[in-house]
Amino acid sequence: MTQYAPTPIRFDARFDVCAVGNAIVDVLAPCDDAFLAAQKLTPGSMQLVDANQSAALYDAMAAGIEASGGSAGNTVAGVGSFGGRAAYVGKVADDTLGGVFTHDIRAAGVAFDSPILTGGAEQGLGTGRCLINVTPDGQRTMCTFLGAANQLSADDIDAEVIGASAIVYLEGYLFDPAPARAAFEAAAAAAHAAGRKVAITLSDTFVVARWRAELLAFIAASADIVLANEAELAALFEIEDFDAAASRLASMTEVAAITRGAEGSVLLSGDERVEVAAFPLDKVIDTTGAGDQYAAGVLLGLARGLSLKDAGTLGSLAASEVIAHWGPRPMVSLEALAKEAGLALTPA
């Protein structure tokens, strides 16, 4: 059986992971199924909304919390919590939420120097926000107003930062707006030109449904590492047989990491297949950010040369921490948790 040969730590890399994504502030609130039905929302889905729809839903939601989010932003915050070196590329406006996002991501130890969209709020392009309604079982239903995040373009890609990152992580949500997709392509090209690895997350089944052909083409041409959940994997290949779909994905990329909820995750590379159990948890509070934090552990592990098993275990640990509380980012040090659990953060 072919074994995954981990890449040695790249001492020439300034960052373990640089993420490119939609800079979003999350607004999280509890709800019941009746609320979702009244708002005509599909449970567990993510849909894009305009400024007016976002405002109306915000007014209807219960009291909740606001926290800097965005899928890729959450992931690099997790990398920082593990003690990793991370950078982020995303677009915010010069408004209050933009200031909140910038402060939060830098406080997480992440380098963030993307140009701010000036005058965005006046143009109806304020900092993006994701309205997340969470049912008692912890499932989240998301409505996202991209705002300024939608204005990310290829001009915002700093080839020097990309080239200084062991892994460049691309958020699948960027396939929706055309200018951001151009940024996505530019980042991938810059990463490969510098001999770095490109990772992508499929992000959401609705993203896969909208851009299936384009995602498959991108994965085949440019992705070294692909992260997805079970439903996204099935949507990508339009088959329900998990093993068959996982094998197809593994044949297209160097590493595939697929989450299966309470059943843990599966990581594949070549003929190697590793199953990682989910960490036990007394109660799931909010699944927002679970996949993002899993990605943080996996990507940090791969960037530092850990085995598939060890990288997947870090991902499982990070996911268990974030679903035990409200909000998409770690509330305690993932580095400390890993050490308490006896998990390696660097190769033996």
Tab-separated table of C-alpha atoms in Angstrom:
chain	number	residue	atom	x	y	z
A	1	MET	CA	0.000	0.000	0.000
A	2	THR	CA	1.300	3.433	-0.925
A	3	GLN	CA	1.813	5.577	2.152
A	4	TYR	CA	1.465	9.337	2.301
A	5	ALA	CA	4.937	10.808	2.602
A	6	PRO	CA	4.551	13.980	4.678
A	7	THR	CA	6.371	17.047	3.436
A	8	PRO	CA	9.100	18.138	5.872
A	9	ILE	CA	8.583	21.389	7.728
A	10	ARG	CA	9.276	24.216	5.308
A	11	PHE	CA	11.614	26.440	7.260
A	12	ASP	CA	11.616	28.856	4.327
A	13	ALA	CA	7.859	29.364	4.750
A	14	ARG	CA	6.920	32.431	6.749
A	15	PHE	CA	3.386	31.108	7.231
A	16	ASP	CA	2.046	27.593	7.757
A	17	VAL	CA	-1.272	28.531	6.153
A	18	CYS	CA	-2.540	31.538	4.209
A	19	ALA	CA	-6.298	31.565	3.640
A	20	VAL	CA	-8.219	33.447	0.978
A	21	GLY	CA	-11.893	33.885	1.766
A	22	ASN	CA	-14.976	35.959	2.386
A	23	ALA	CA	-14.392	38.276	5.361
A	24	ILE	CA	-17.647	37.935	7.272
A	25	VAL	CA	-18.985	38.845	10.697
A	26	ASP	CA	-21.314	36.137	12.020
A	27	VAL	CA	-24.573	36.944	13.820
A	28	LEU	CA	-25.734	33.830	15.688
A	29	ALA	CA	-29.101	33.343	17.369
A	30	PRO	CA	-31.203	30.400	18.599
A	31	CYS	CA	-34.378	29.459	16.727
A	32	ASP	CA	-36.850	26.623	16.253
A	33	ASP	CA	-38.024	24.802	13.135
A	34	ALA	CA	-41.154	26.959	12.979
A	35	PHE	CA	-39.010	30.092	12.621
A	36	LEU	CA	-37.092	28.561	9.706
A	37	ALA	CA	-40.359	27.578	8.031
A	38	ALA	CA	-41.820	31.052	8.533
A	39	GLN	CA	-38.723	32.603	6.969
A	40	LYS	CA	-38.799	30.050	4.114
A	41	LEU	CA	-35.313	28.817	4.989
A	42	THR	CA	-34.038	25.305	4.250
A	43	PRO	CA	-32.670	23.821	7.496
A	44	GLY	CA	-28.903	23.345	7.396
A	45	SER	CA	-28.422	25.363	4.206
A	46	MET	CA	-26.395	28.430	3.268
A	47	GLN	CA	-27.896	30.933	0.865
A	48	LEU	CA	-26.839	34.331	-0.383
A	49	VAL	CA	-29.128	37.283	0.360
A	50	ASP	CA	-29.093	40.955	-0.599
A	51	ALA	CA	-28.879	43.914	1.760
A	52	ASN	CA	-32.662	44.238	2.153
A	53	GLN	CA	-33.201	40.538	2.820
A	54	SER	CA	-30.361	40.560	5.318
A	55	ALA	CA	-31.844	43.510	7.184
A	56	ALA	CA	-35.321	41.945	7.322
A	57	LEU	CA	-34.027	38.618	8.634
A	58	TYR	CA	-31.798	40.357	11.181
A	59	ASP	CA	-34.854	42.213	12.536
A	60	ALA	CA	-36.792	38.937	12.850
A	61	MET	CA	-34.042	36.953	14.599
A	62	ALA	CA	-33.857	36.372	18.330
A	63	ALA	CA	-31.192	38.062	20.428
A	64	GLY	CA	-27.802	36.496	19.831
A	65	ILE	CA	-24.109	37.210	19.535
A	66	GLU	CA	-21.873	38.775	16.895
A	67	ALA	CA	-18.486	37.232	16.194
A	68	SER	CA	-15.963	37.590	13.420
A	69	GLY	CA	-16.309	34.629	11.105
A	70	GLY	CA	-16.147	33.667	7.471
A	71	SER	CA	-15.162	30.084	6.791
A	72	ALA	CA	-11.507	30.586	5.852
A	73	GLY	CA	-11.100	33.313	8.467
A	74	ASN	CA	-12.297	30.883	11.122
A	75	THR	CA	-9.785	28.321	9.897
A	76	VAL	CA	-6.739	30.566	10.131
A	77	ALA	CA	-7.928	31.752	13.553
A	78	GLY	CA	-7.818	28.081	14.495
A	79	VAL	CA	-4.334	27.719	13.026
A	80	GLY	CA	-3.265	30.655	15.179
A	81	SER	CA	-4.853	29.053	18.252
A	82	PHE	CA	-2.722	25.959	17.610
A	83	GLY	CA	0.335	28.203	17.725
A	84	GLY	CA	0.707	28.140	13.968
A	85	ARG	CA	1.736	30.990	11.697
A	86	ALA	CA	-1.184	32.170	9.603
A	87	ALA	CA	-2.156	34.898	7.157
A	88	TYR	CA	-5.487	35.923	5.679
A	89	VAL	CA	-6.634	37.637	2.499
A	90	GLY	CA	-10.162	39.085	2.455
A	91	LYS	CA	-12.060	42.326	1.928
A	92	VAL	CA	-13.823	44.419	4.575
A	93	ALA	CA	-15.323	47.908	4.408
A	94	ASP	CA	-14.313	50.955	6.416
A	95	ASP	CA	-17.206	50.530	8.846
A	96	THR	CA	-17.779	49.267	12.386
A	97	LEU	CA	-18.044	45.601	11.442
A	98	GLY	CA	-14.901	45.923	9.326
A	99	GLY	CA	-13.055	47.212	12.367
A	100	VAL	CA	-14.415	44.353	14.462
A	101	PHE	CA	-13.283	41.751	11.921
A	102	THR	CA	-9.805	43.266	11.566
A	103	HIS	CA	-9.279	43.473	15.310
A	104	ASP	CA	-10.494	39.927	15.954
A	105	ILE	CA	-8.422	38.198	13.293
A	106	ARG	CA	-5.253	40.039	14.234
A	107	ALA	CA	-5.918	39.280	17.912
A	108	ALA	CA	-5.944	35.599	16.906
A	109	GLY	CA	-2.349	36.002	15.744
A	110	VAL	CA	-3.197	36.127	12.032
A	111	ALA	CA	-1.484	38.536	9.630
A	112	PHE	CA	-4.190	40.529	7.833
A	113	ASP	CA	-3.193	43.429	5.604
A	114	SER	CA	-5.673	43.313	2.704
A	115	PRO	CA	-6.685	46.744	1.338
A	116	ILE	CA	-9.924	48.039	2.880
A	117	LEU	CA	-12.885	48.903	0.643
A	118	THR	CA	-13.255	52.638	1.186
A	119	GLY	CA	-16.722	54.113	0.850
A	120	GLY	CA	-18.251	50.651	0.790
A	121	ALA	CA	-20.971	51.339	3.329
A	122	GLU	CA	-22.217	54.334	1.344
A	123	GLN	CA	-22.529	52.101	-1.743
A	124	GLY	CA	-24.502	49.415	0.077
A	125	LEU	CA	-21.311	47.347	0.299
A	126	GLY	CA	-20.655	47.294	4.017
A	127	THR	CA	-18.649	44.525	5.642
A	128	GLY	CA	-20.214	41.135	4.951
A	129	ARG	CA	-22.304	39.409	7.551
A	130	CYS	CA	-23.731	35.912	7.934
A	131	LEU	CA	-27.011	35.524	9.808
A	132	ILE	CA	-26.934	32.092	11.470
A	133	ASN	CA	-30.028	30.592	13.052
A	134	VAL	CA	-29.258	27.600	15.263
A	135	THR	CA	-31.872	24.978	16.154
A	136	PRO	CA	-31.787	23.089	19.494
A	137	ASP	CA	-29.912	20.169	17.894
A	138	GLY	CA	-27.005	22.502	17.054
A	139	GLN	CA	-27.689	22.624	13.304
A	140	ARG	CA	-27.100	26.017	11.692
A	141	THR	CA	-28.951	27.643	8.822
A	142	MET	CA	-27.046	30.510	7.236
A	143	CYS	CA	-28.024	33.538	5.158
A	144	THR	CA	-25.026	35.483	3.928
A	145	PHE	CA	-24.819	39.059	2.688
A	146	LEU	CA	-21.388	39.296	1.104
A	147	GLY	CA	-21.171	43.085	0.863
A	148	ALA	CA	-17.541	44.186	0.747
A	149	ALA	CA	-16.332	40.548	0.733
A	150	ASN	CA	-17.845	40.275	-2.736
A	151	GLN	CA	-15.384	42.901	-3.969
A	152	LEU	CA	-12.262	40.828	-3.405
A	153	SER	CA	-10.354	40.719	-6.679
A	154	ALA	CA	-7.116	39.454	-8.181
A	155	ASP	CA	-5.544	42.835	-7.372
A	156	ASP	CA	-5.879	41.969	-3.660
A	157	ILE	CA	-3.679	38.887	-3.981
A	158	ASP	CA	-0.190	39.565	-2.630
A	159	ALA	CA	2.037	37.070	-4.438
A	160	GLU	CA	4.767	37.585	-1.846
A	161	VAL	CA	2.495	36.521	1.028
A	162	ILE	CA	1.105	33.608	-0.990
A	163	GLY	CA	4.605	32.456	-1.919
A	164	ALA	CA	5.683	32.627	1.728
A	165	SER	CA	2.947	30.188	2.832
A	166	ALA	CA	3.407	26.402	3.009
A	167	ILE	CA	-0.277	25.867	2.204
A	168	VAL	CA	-2.653	28.333	0.542
A	169	TYR	CA	-6.235	27.569	1.582
A	170	LEU	CA	-9.092	28.640	-0.686
A	171	GLU	CA	-12.693	28.956	0.417
A	172	GLY	CA	-15.214	27.342	-1.936
A	173	TYR	CA	-17.699	30.153	-1.325
A	174	LEU	CA	-15.446	32.296	-3.522
A	175	PHE	CA	-16.813	30.481	-6.556
A	176	ASP	CA	-20.001	32.552	-6.298
A	177	PRO	CA	-18.848	36.101	-7.207
A	178	ALA	CA	-16.852	36.412	-10.435
A	179	PRO	CA	-14.245	38.959	-9.166
A	180	ALA	CA	-13.541	36.794	-6.113
A	181	ARG	CA	-13.189	33.707	-8.276
A	182	ALA	CA	-10.512	35.566	-10.229
A	183	ALA	CA	-8.729	36.191	-6.923
A	184	PHE	CA	-9.079	32.497	-6.175
A	185	GLU	CA	-7.404	31.563	-9.462
A	186	ALA	CA	-4.651	34.154	-8.978
A	187	ALA	CA	-3.853	32.835	-5.503
A	188	ALA	CA	-3.638	29.254	-6.752
A	189	ALA	CA	-1.352	30.270	-9.610
A	190	ALA	CA	0.919	32.259	-7.292
A	191	ALA	CA	1.118	29.364	-4.827
A	192	HIS	CA	2.137	26.836	-7.452
A	193	ALA	CA	4.588	29.261	-9.020
A	194	ALA	CA	6.324	29.388	-5.623
A	195	GLY	CA	6.237	25.607	-5.202
A	196	ARG	CA	3.563	25.710	-2.478
A	197	LYS	CA	0.526	23.516	-1.888
A	198	VAL	CA	-3.033	24.597	-2.707
A	199	ALA	CA	-5.939	23.448	-0.557
A	200	ILE	CA	-9.628	24.015	-1.182
A	201	THR	CA	-12.761	23.448	0.866
A	202	LEU	CA	-16.014	22.713	-0.943
A	203	SER	CA	-17.804	24.873	1.677
A	204	ASP	CA	-21.465	23.929	1.084
A	205	THR	CA	-23.664	21.589	-0.950
A	206	PHE	CA	-25.387	24.569	-2.556
A	207	VAL	CA	-22.018	25.902	-3.729
A	208	VAL	CA	-21.255	22.482	-5.208
A	209	ALA	CA	-24.643	22.367	-6.935
A	210	ARG	CA	-24.108	25.790	-8.509
A	211	TRP	CA	-20.518	25.246	-9.629
A	212	ARG	CA	-20.013	21.493	-9.831
A	213	ALA	CA	-18.313	21.428	-13.239
A	214	GLU	CA	-16.071	24.379	-12.399
A	215	LEU	CA	-15.082	22.897	-9.026
A	216	LEU	CA	-14.226	19.546	-10.589
A	217	ALA	CA	-12.085	21.299	-13.204
A	218	PHE	CA	-10.311	23.381	-10.571
A	219	ILE	CA	-9.627	20.367	-8.342
A	220	ALA	CA	-8.221	18.387	-11.251
A	221	ALA	CA	-5.991	21.239	-12.384
A	222	SER	CA	-4.966	23.059	-9.227
A	223	ALA	CA	-5.876	21.440	-5.881
A	224	ASP	CA	-3.315	19.461	-3.884
A	225	ILE	CA	-5.537	19.092	-0.799
A	226	VAL	CA	-9.357	18.969	-0.738
A	227	LEU	CA	-11.543	19.216	2.363
A	228	ALA	CA	-15.255	18.426	2.297
A	229	ASN	CA	-18.048	16.933	4.337
A	230	GLU	CA	-19.982	13.824	3.398
A	231	ALA	CA	-22.892	15.691	1.785
A	232	GLU	CA	-20.603	17.931	-0.278
A	233	LEU	CA	-18.663	14.914	-1.497
A	234	ALA	CA	-21.877	13.203	-2.624
A	235	ALA	CA	-22.998	16.366	-4.415
A	236	LEU	CA	-19.652	16.748	-6.169
A	237	PHE	CA	-19.799	13.331	-7.809
A	238	GLU	CA	-23.600	12.932	-7.726
A	239	ILE	CA	-23.361	9.529	-6.061
A	240	GLU	CA	-24.406	8.399	-2.579
A	241	ASP	CA	-21.783	5.632	-2.235
A	242	PHE	CA	-19.319	7.242	0.186
A	243	ASP	CA	-16.415	4.926	-0.517
A	244	ALA	CA	-16.768	5.278	-4.268
A	245	ALA	CA	-16.972	9.083	-4.063
A	246	ALA	CA	-14.039	9.276	-1.649
A	247	SER	CA	-11.910	7.123	-3.936
A	248	ARG	CA	-12.730	9.332	-6.912
A	249	LEU	CA	-11.718	12.444	-5.004
A	250	ALA	CA	-8.500	10.820	-3.809
A	251	SER	CA	-7.616	9.957	-7.398
A	252	MET	CA	-7.766	13.656	-8.330
A	253	THR	CA	-5.655	15.161	-5.552
A	254	GLU	CA	-2.768	14.430	-3.192
A	255	VAL	CA	-4.819	14.503	0.017
A	256	ALA	CA	-8.582	14.313	0.586
A	257	ALA	CA	-10.034	14.909	4.060
A	258	ILE	CA	-13.744	14.211	4.487
A	259	THR	CA	-15.758	14.820	7.649
A	260	ARG	CA	-18.665	12.567	8.648
A	261	GLY	CA	-20.155	14.337	11.654
A	262	ALA	CA	-20.323	12.163	14.761
A	263	GLU	CA	-18.608	9.364	12.834
A	264	GLY	CA	-15.401	11.378	12.621
A	265	SER	CA	-13.481	11.771	9.384
A	266	VAL	CA	-11.645	9.912	6.650
A	267	LEU	CA	-8.347	11.047	5.110
A	268	LEU	CA	-7.004	9.573	1.900
A	269	SER	CA	-3.781	9.914	-0.049
A	270	GLY	CA	-2.947	7.514	-2.851
A	271	ASP	CA	-3.829	4.047	-1.562
A	272	GLU	CA	-3.638	5.143	2.054
A	273	ARG	CA	-6.903	5.560	3.949
A	274	VAL	CA	-7.058	6.686	7.575
A	275	GLU	CA	-10.183	6.903	9.722
A	276	VAL	CA	-10.181	9.337	12.636
A	277	ALA	CA	-12.810	9.165	15.358
A	278	ALA	CA	-14.670	12.209	16.607
A	279	PHE	CA	-13.656	13.343	20.083
A	280	PRO	CA	-16.351	12.459	22.661
A	281	LEU	CA	-18.541	15.374	23.721
A	282	ASP	CA	-21.277	15.643	26.352
A	283	LYS	CA	-23.450	18.020	24.334
A	284	VAL	CA	-23.329	19.744	20.970
A	285	ILE	CA	-24.204	23.430	21.405
A	286	ASP	CA	-23.575	24.929	17.956
A	287	THR	CA	-22.005	23.264	14.905
A	288	THR	CA	-21.030	26.611	13.342
A	289	GLY	CA	-17.354	26.477	12.497
A	290	ALA	CA	-16.936	22.717	13.026
A	291	GLY	CA	-15.637	22.093	9.509
A	292	ASP	CA	-13.563	25.264	9.625
A	293	GLN	CA	-11.749	24.201	12.784
A	294	TYR	CA	-11.299	20.655	11.506
A	295	ALA	CA	-9.559	22.211	8.513
A	296	ALA	CA	-7.340	24.242	10.852
A	297	GLY	CA	-6.006	21.117	12.512
A	298	VAL	CA	-5.570	19.162	9.295
A	299	LEU	CA	-3.841	21.969	7.419
A	300	LEU	CA	-1.509	22.841	10.277
A	301	GLY	CA	-0.605	19.177	10.627
A	302	LEU	CA	0.110	18.754	6.926
A	303	ALA	CA	2.067	22.031	6.756
A	304	ARG	CA	4.275	20.807	9.589
A	305	GLY	CA	4.824	17.355	8.131
A	306	LEU	CA	2.599	15.258	10.407
A	307	SER	CA	1.081	11.982	9.255
A	308	LEU	CA	-2.475	11.844	7.911
A	309	LYS	CA	-3.599	10.249	11.186
A	310	ASP	CA	-2.007	12.904	13.368
A	311	ALA	CA	-3.225	15.773	11.182
A	312	GLY	CA	-6.758	14.363	11.187
A	313	THR	CA	-6.662	13.951	14.958
A	314	LEU	CA	-5.750	17.617	15.404
A	315	GLY	CA	-8.706	18.458	13.169
A	316	SER	CA	-11.022	16.288	15.235
A	317	LEU	CA	-9.833	17.934	18.448
A	318	ALA	CA	-10.407	21.446	17.092
A	319	ALA	CA	-13.890	20.562	15.826
A	320	SER	CA	-14.866	19.147	19.219
A	321	GLU	CA	-13.802	22.346	20.957
A	322	VAL	CA	-15.812	24.675	18.738
A	323	ILE	CA	-19.107	22.739	18.741
A	324	ALA	CA	-19.164	22.755	22.546
A	325	HIS	CA	-19.949	26.504	22.629
A	326	TRP	CA	-21.549	29.283	20.630
A	327	GLY	CA	-19.460	30.885	17.913
A	328	PRO	CA	-17.209	29.669	15.090
A	329	ARG	CA	-13.775	30.190	16.644
A	330	PRO	CA	-11.924	28.544	19.552
A	331	MET	CA	-12.566	29.934	23.006
A	332	VAL	CA	-9.520	28.250	24.532
A	333	SER	CA	-6.015	27.590	23.240
A	334	LEU	CA	-6.044	24.676	20.815
A	335	GLU	CA	-2.307	24.379	21.350
A	336	ALA	CA	-2.888	23.818	25.072
A	337	LEU	CA	-5.694	21.329	24.382
A	338	ALA	CA	-3.450	19.375	22.023
A	339	LYS	CA	-0.685	19.210	24.614
A	340	GLU	CA	-3.169	18.072	27.291
A	341	ALA	CA	-4.352	15.325	24.955
A	342	GLY	CA	-0.782	14.269	24.223
A	343	LEU	CA	-1.052	15.187	20.532
A	344	ALA	CA	1.995	16.121	18.502
A	345	LEU	CA	2.161	19.501	16.793
A	346	THR	CA	5.474	18.756	15.085
A	347	PRO	CA	6.939	15.492	13.776
A	348	ALA	CA	8.685	13.246	16.294
